[in-house]
Amino acid sequence: MEETLATGTRRTVTGEACAKAILFGEHAVVYHRPAIAVPIRQLKVTATVNLDPDEPGVLVATDINRRVVFSDEENQTSLARVLRLVVSMLGMEDLPWSIELTSRIPIGGGMGSSAAVATAILRALAAALGREFTPAEISEMVYRTEQLYHGSPSGIDNAVIALEKPIWFLYGTEPEILKVQRPFTLVLGHTGRHSPTREVVASVRYGWRDNPERYEVIFDEIASIVRQARHILERGQIERLGDLMDKNHNLLKSMGVSSGPLERLVQAARNAGALGAKLTGAGRGGMMIALVTQDRIEAVKNALLSARGKSVLVTTIGANVEPRSNRSARLHRRG
Ligand code: PMV
């Protein structure tokens, strides 16, 4: 969306970014095991840049009640630090701009809100400059902002949000776009508890330092689940995914990153007929995901709300390869 002044100069430019959910492999991914993440397109952050503002150098985020003045270096909030880094990466320190930010992604909910905020600001400022970046470049720049929040992020959030596709992620390698043979539906439930990723990642780090052998075994078991999940997604055997979600959740629980509210929601979803359920993202609070068939969507949604879930969201991850039946029909015609 873009507004044009009578003079022909662009006045406002917007940049958007979506949320994400980690399907398999959170935490172990920090220890260089693979993980699978998907974009959640319904939840978005929008940054609107004004290049002719009344008050330059100001970011306003009304829905989270924040106002950042670029020149106020005493402001060391995460948002202020991210803004300063993005503006300096683009060399826009001396240009007149203001930014309005709106976000529907819960903060500290395991949905990548920090990476999405940085991506939306970056996309909007880059568009205002008329510059284009590849998803890999955006991902790389947003990774640097993630380091401000998290210390040692794996890089999965910035990668899936930059690509907006299901990905296979392994630290130190290019993320791969995962082939999803058949669409599948997730119900996401929010515990309503804010959970700072940095703290949960740090507590796993303490556990690992205390007992590396035990944690390495858990990470290897998670890696094996992630590999099986890839195989299943690529073959469209969605019904087999639920069991792997349950197993992944139990391993996360054994690392101490689940919580009472997460257990309550995960159990409620399973009891209401979900094929499988697990926490997603850092854990302790935030969100959980449940895999559902179409006929169980309403039951699982209601069960999550009855189990004191703060909010629920239904999302379908679309197939991104041609169905096998079409392919064989075409081959047949050609043959
Ligand atoms: O809670 P989120 O959305 O920031 O996801 C964190 C995922 C972790 O694997 C726990 C950390 C990381 O850097 O990958």
JSON list of N, CA and C in Angstrom, two decimals, residues 122-157:
[
{"chain": "A", "resi": 122, "resn": "LEU", "atom": "N", "xyz": [12.38, -3.35, 8.40]},
{"chain": "A", "resi": 122, "resn": "LEU", "atom": "CA", "xyz": [13.41, -3.41, 7.36]},
{"chain": "A", "resi": 122, "resn": "LEU", "atom": "C", "xyz": [12.78, -3.33, 5.96]},
{"chain": "A", "resi": 123, "resn": "ARG", "atom": "N", "xyz": [11.71, -4.11, 5.75]},
{"chain": "A", "resi": 123, "resn": "ARG", "atom": "CA", "xyz": [11.07, -4.10, 4.42]},
{"chain": "A", "resi": 123, "resn": "ARG", "atom": "C", "xyz": [10.50, -2.72, 4.10]},
{"chain": "A", "resi": 124, "resn": "ALA", "atom": "N", "xyz": [9.89, -2.08, 5.10]},
{"chain": "A", "resi": 124, "resn": "ALA", "atom": "CA", "xyz": [9.28, -0.77, 4.83]},
{"chain": "A", "resi": 124, "resn": "ALA", "atom": "C", "xyz": [10.36, 0.28, 4.55]},
{"chain": "A", "resi": 125, "resn": "LEU", "atom": "N", "xyz": [11.42, 0.30, 5.36]},
{"chain": "A", "resi": 125, "resn": "LEU", "atom": "CA", "xyz": [12.48, 1.30, 5.14]},
{"chain": "A", "resi": 125, "resn": "LEU", "atom": "C", "xyz": [13.20, 1.05, 3.81]},
{"chain": "A", "resi": 126, "resn": "ALA", "atom": "N", "xyz": [13.43, -0.23, 3.50]},
{"chain": "A", "resi": 126, "resn": "ALA", "atom": "CA", "xyz": [14.10, -0.55, 2.23]},
{"chain": "A", "resi": 126, "resn": "ALA", "atom": "C", "xyz": [13.23, -0.11, 1.05]},
{"chain": "A", "resi": 127, "resn": "ALA", "atom": "N", "xyz": [11.91, -0.34, 1.16]},
{"chain": "A", "resi": 127, "resn": "ALA", "atom": "CA", "xyz": [11.00, 0.07, 0.08]},
{"chain": "A", "resi": 127, "resn": "ALA", "atom": "C", "xyz": [11.00, 1.59, -0.05]},
{"chain": "A", "resi": 128, "resn": "ALA", "atom": "N", "xyz": [11.07, 2.28, 1.10]},
{"chain": "A", "resi": 128, "resn": "ALA", "atom": "CA", "xyz": [11.09, 3.75, 1.05]},
{"chain": "A", "resi": 128, "resn": "ALA", "atom": "C", "xyz": [12.34, 4.26, 0.33]},
{"chain": "A", "resi": 129, "resn": "LEU", "atom": "N", "xyz": [13.42, 3.50, 0.46]},
{"chain": "A", "resi": 129, "resn": "LEU", "atom": "CA", "xyz": [14.67, 3.89, -0.22]},
{"chain": "A", "resi": 129, "resn": "LEU", "atom": "C", "xyz": [14.69, 3.43, -1.68]},
{"chain": "A", "resi": 130, "resn": "GLY", "atom": "N", "xyz": [13.73, 2.58, -2.01]},
{"chain": "A", "resi": 130, "resn": "GLY", "atom": "CA", "xyz": [13.71, 1.99, -3.37]},
{"chain": "A", "resi": 130, "resn": "GLY", "atom": "C", "xyz": [14.73, 0.88, -3.50]},
{"chain": "A", "resi": 131, "resn": "ARG", "atom": "N", "xyz": [15.12, 0.28, -2.36]},
{"chain": "A", "resi": 131, "resn": "ARG", "atom": "CA", "xyz": [16.10, -0.81, -2.43]},
{"chain": "A", "resi": 131, "resn": "ARG", "atom": "C", "xyz": [15.42, -2.16, -2.31]},
{"chain": "A", "resi": 132, "resn": "GLU", "atom": "N", "xyz": [15.95, -3.15, -3.01]},
{"chain": "A", "resi": 132, "resn": "GLU", "atom": "CA", "xyz": [15.37, -4.49, -2.92]},
{"chain": "A", "resi": 132, "resn": "GLU", "atom": "C", "xyz": [16.38, -5.45, -2.35]},
{"chain": "A", "resi": 133, "resn": "PHE", "atom": "N", "xyz": [15.94, -6.27, -1.43]},
{"chain": "A", "resi": 133, "resn": "PHE", "atom": "CA", "xyz": [16.81, -7.29, -0.85]},
{"chain": "A", "resi": 133, "resn": "PHE", "atom": "C", "xyz": [16.23, -8.66, -1.11]},
{"chain": "A", "resi": 134, "resn": "THR", "atom": "N", "xyz": [17.09, -9.64, -1.26]},
{"chain": "A", "resi": 134, "resn": "THR", "atom": "CA", "xyz": [16.61, -11.01, -1.41]},
{"chain": "A", "resi": 134, "resn": "THR", "atom": "C", "xyz": [16.17, -11.50, -0.02]},
{"chain": "A", "resi": 135, "resn": "PRO", "atom": "N", "xyz": [15.34, -12.57, 0.03]},
{"chain": "A", "resi": 135, "resn": "PRO", "atom": "CA", "xyz": [14.98, -13.12, 1.34]},
{"chain": "A", "resi": 135, "resn": "PRO", "atom": "C", "xyz": [16.22, -13.49, 2.16]},
{"chain": "A", "resi": 136, "resn": "ALA", "atom": "N", "xyz": [17.27, -13.99, 1.50]},
{"chain": "A", "resi": 136, "resn": "ALA", "atom": "CA", "xyz": [18.49, -14.38, 2.24]},
{"chain": "A", "resi": 136, "resn": "ALA", "atom": "C", "xyz": [19.14, -13.16, 2.88]},
{"chain": "A", "resi": 137, "resn": "GLU", "atom": "N", "xyz": [19.13, -12.04, 2.15]},
{"chain": "A", "resi": 137, "resn": "GLU", "atom": "CA", "xyz": [19.73, -10.81, 2.71]},
{"chain": "A", "resi": 137, "resn": "GLU", "atom": "C", "xyz": [18.89, -10.29, 3.89]},
{"chain": "A", "resi": 138, "resn": "ILE", "atom": "N", "xyz": [17.56, -10.34, 3.71]},
{"chain": "A", "resi": 138, "resn": "ILE", "atom": "CA", "xyz": [16.68, -9.89, 4.81]},
{"chain": "A", "resi": 138, "resn": "ILE", "atom": "C", "xyz": [16.91, -10.77, 6.03]},
{"chain": "A", "resi": 139, "resn": "SER", "atom": "N", "xyz": [16.95, -12.07, 5.78]},
{"chain": "A", "resi": 139, "resn": "SER", "atom": "CA", "xyz": [17.14, -13.02, 6.88]},
{"chain": "A", "resi": 139, "resn": "SER", "atom": "C", "xyz": [18.44, -12.72, 7.64]},
{"chain": "A", "resi": 140, "resn": "GLU", "atom": "N", "xyz": [19.49, -12.47, 6.89]},
{"chain": "A", "resi": 140, "resn": "GLU", "atom": "CA", "xyz": [20.81, -12.20, 7.48]},
{"chain": "A", "resi": 140, "resn": "GLU", "atom": "C", "xyz": [20.78, -10.93, 8.34]},
{"chain": "A", "resi": 141, "resn": "MET", "atom": "N", "xyz": [20.14, -9.89, 7.81]},
{"chain": "A", "resi": 141, "resn": "MET", "atom": "CA", "xyz": [20.08, -8.62, 8.56]},
{"chain": "A", "resi": 141, "resn": "MET", "atom": "C", "xyz": [19.22, -8.79, 9.82]},
{"chain": "A", "resi": 142, "resn": "VAL", "atom": "N", "xyz": [18.10, -9.50, 9.66]},
{"chain": "A", "resi": 142, "resn": "VAL", "atom": "CA", "xyz": [17.20, -9.67, 10.82]},
{"chain": "A", "resi": 142, "resn": "VAL", "atom": "C", "xyz": [17.87, -10.58, 11.87]},
{"chain": "A", "resi": 143, "resn": "TYR", "atom": "N", "xyz": [18.71, -11.50, 11.40]},
{"chain": "A", "resi": 143, "resn": "TYR", "atom": "CA", "xyz": [19.44, -12.34, 12.36]},
{"chain": "A", "resi": 143, "resn": "TYR", "atom": "C", "xyz": [20.27, -11.46, 13.32]},
{"chain": "A", "resi": 144, "resn": "ARG", "atom": "N", "xyz": [20.85, -10.40, 12.75]},
{"chain": "A", "resi": 144, "resn": "ARG", "atom": "CA", "xyz": [21.67, -9.51, 13.60]},
{"chain": "A", "resi": 144, "resn": "ARG", "atom": "C", "xyz": [20.80, -8.83, 14.65]},
{"chain": "A", "resi": 145, "resn": "THR", "atom": "N", "xyz": [19.55, -8.51, 14.29]},
{"chain": "A", "resi": 145, "resn": "THR", "atom": "CA", "xyz": [18.66, -7.90, 15.30]},
{"chain": "A", "resi": 145, "resn": "THR", "atom": "C", "xyz": [18.23, -8.94, 16.33]},
{"chain": "A", "resi": 146, "resn": "GLU", "atom": "N", "xyz": [18.07, -10.19, 15.89]},
{"chain": "A", "resi": 146, "resn": "GLU", "atom": "CA", "xyz": [17.69, -11.27, 16.82]},
{"chain": "A", "resi": 146, "resn": "GLU", "atom": "C", "xyz": [18.78, -11.48, 17.86]},
{"chain": "A", "resi": 147, "resn": "GLN", "atom": "N", "xyz": [20.03, -11.25, 17.47]},
{"chain": "A", "resi": 147, "resn": "GLN", "atom": "CA", "xyz": [21.12, -11.40, 18.44]},
{"chain": "A", "resi": 147, "resn": "GLN", "atom": "C", "xyz": [20.99, -10.38, 19.57]},
{"chain": "A", "resi": 148, "resn": "LEU", "atom": "N", "xyz": [20.36, -9.24, 19.29]},
{"chain": "A", "resi": 148, "resn": "LEU", "atom": "CA", "xyz": [20.16, -8.25, 20.34]},
{"chain": "A", "resi": 148, "resn": "LEU", "atom": "C", "xyz": [19.17, -8.78, 21.38]},
{"chain": "A", "resi": 149, "resn": "TYR", "atom": "N", "xyz": [18.14, -9.51, 20.92]},
{"chain": "A", "resi": 149, "resn": "TYR", "atom": "CA", "xyz": [17.11, -10.02, 21.82]},
{"chain": "A", "resi": 149, "resn": "TYR", "atom": "C", "xyz": [17.58, -11.28, 22.55]},
{"chain": "A", "resi": 150, "resn": "HIS", "atom": "N", "xyz": [18.15, -12.21, 21.78]},
{"chain": "A", "resi": 150, "resn": "HIS", "atom": "CA", "xyz": [18.27, -13.58, 22.28]},
{"chain": "A", "resi": 150, "resn": "HIS", "atom": "C", "xyz": [19.68, -14.04, 22.61]},
{"chain": "A", "resi": 151, "resn": "GLY", "atom": "N", "xyz": [20.68, -13.27, 22.27]},
{"chain": "A", "resi": 151, "resn": "GLY", "atom": "CA", "xyz": [22.04, -13.73, 22.56]},
{"chain": "A", "resi": 151, "resn": "GLY", "atom": "C", "xyz": [22.52, -14.70, 21.51]},
{"chain": "A", "resi": 152, "resn": "SER", "atom": "N", "xyz": [22.02, -15.96, 21.56]},
{"chain": "A", "resi": 152, "resn": "SER", "atom": "CA", "xyz": [22.52, -16.96, 20.60]},
{"chain": "A", "resi": 152, "resn": "SER", "atom": "C", "xyz": [21.37, -17.62, 19.85]},
{"chain": "A", "resi": 153, "resn": "PRO", "atom": "N", "xyz": [20.66, -16.85, 19.04]},
{"chain": "A", "resi": 153, "resn": "PRO", "atom": "CA", "xyz": [19.53, -17.45, 18.32]},
{"chain": "A", "resi": 153, "resn": "PRO", "atom": "C", "xyz": [20.02, -18.44, 17.26]},
{"chain": "A", "resi": 154, "resn": "SER", "atom": "N", "xyz": [19.19, -19.44, 16.97]},
{"chain": "A", "resi": 154, "resn": "SER", "atom": "CA", "xyz": [19.58, -20.40, 15.94]},
{"chain": "A", "resi": 154, "resn": "SER", "atom": "C", "xyz": [19.50, -19.77, 14.54]},
{"chain": "A", "resi": 155, "resn": "GLY", "atom": "N", "xyz": [18.57, -18.80, 14.38]},
{"chain": "A", "resi": 155, "resn": "GLY", "atom": "CA", "xyz": [18.36, -18.20, 13.06]},
{"chain": "A", "resi": 155, "resn": "GLY", "atom": "C", "xyz": [17.13, -18.74, 12.36]},
{"chain": "A", "resi": 156, "resn": "ILE", "atom": "N", "xyz": [16.40, -19.64, 13.01]},
{"chain": "A", "resi": 156, "resn": "ILE", "atom": "CA", "xyz": [15.23, -20.25, 12.34]},
{"chain": "A", "resi": 156, "resn": "ILE", "atom": "C", "xyz": [14.10, -19.23, 12.15]},
{"chain": "A", "resi": 157, "resn": "ASP", "atom": "N", "xyz": [13.89, -18.34, 13.14]},
{"chain": "A", "resi": 157, "resn": "ASP", "atom": "CA", "xyz": [12.78, -17.39, 13.05]},
{"chain": "A", "resi": 157, "resn": "ASP", "atom": "C", "xyz": [12.98, -16.43, 11.88]}
]
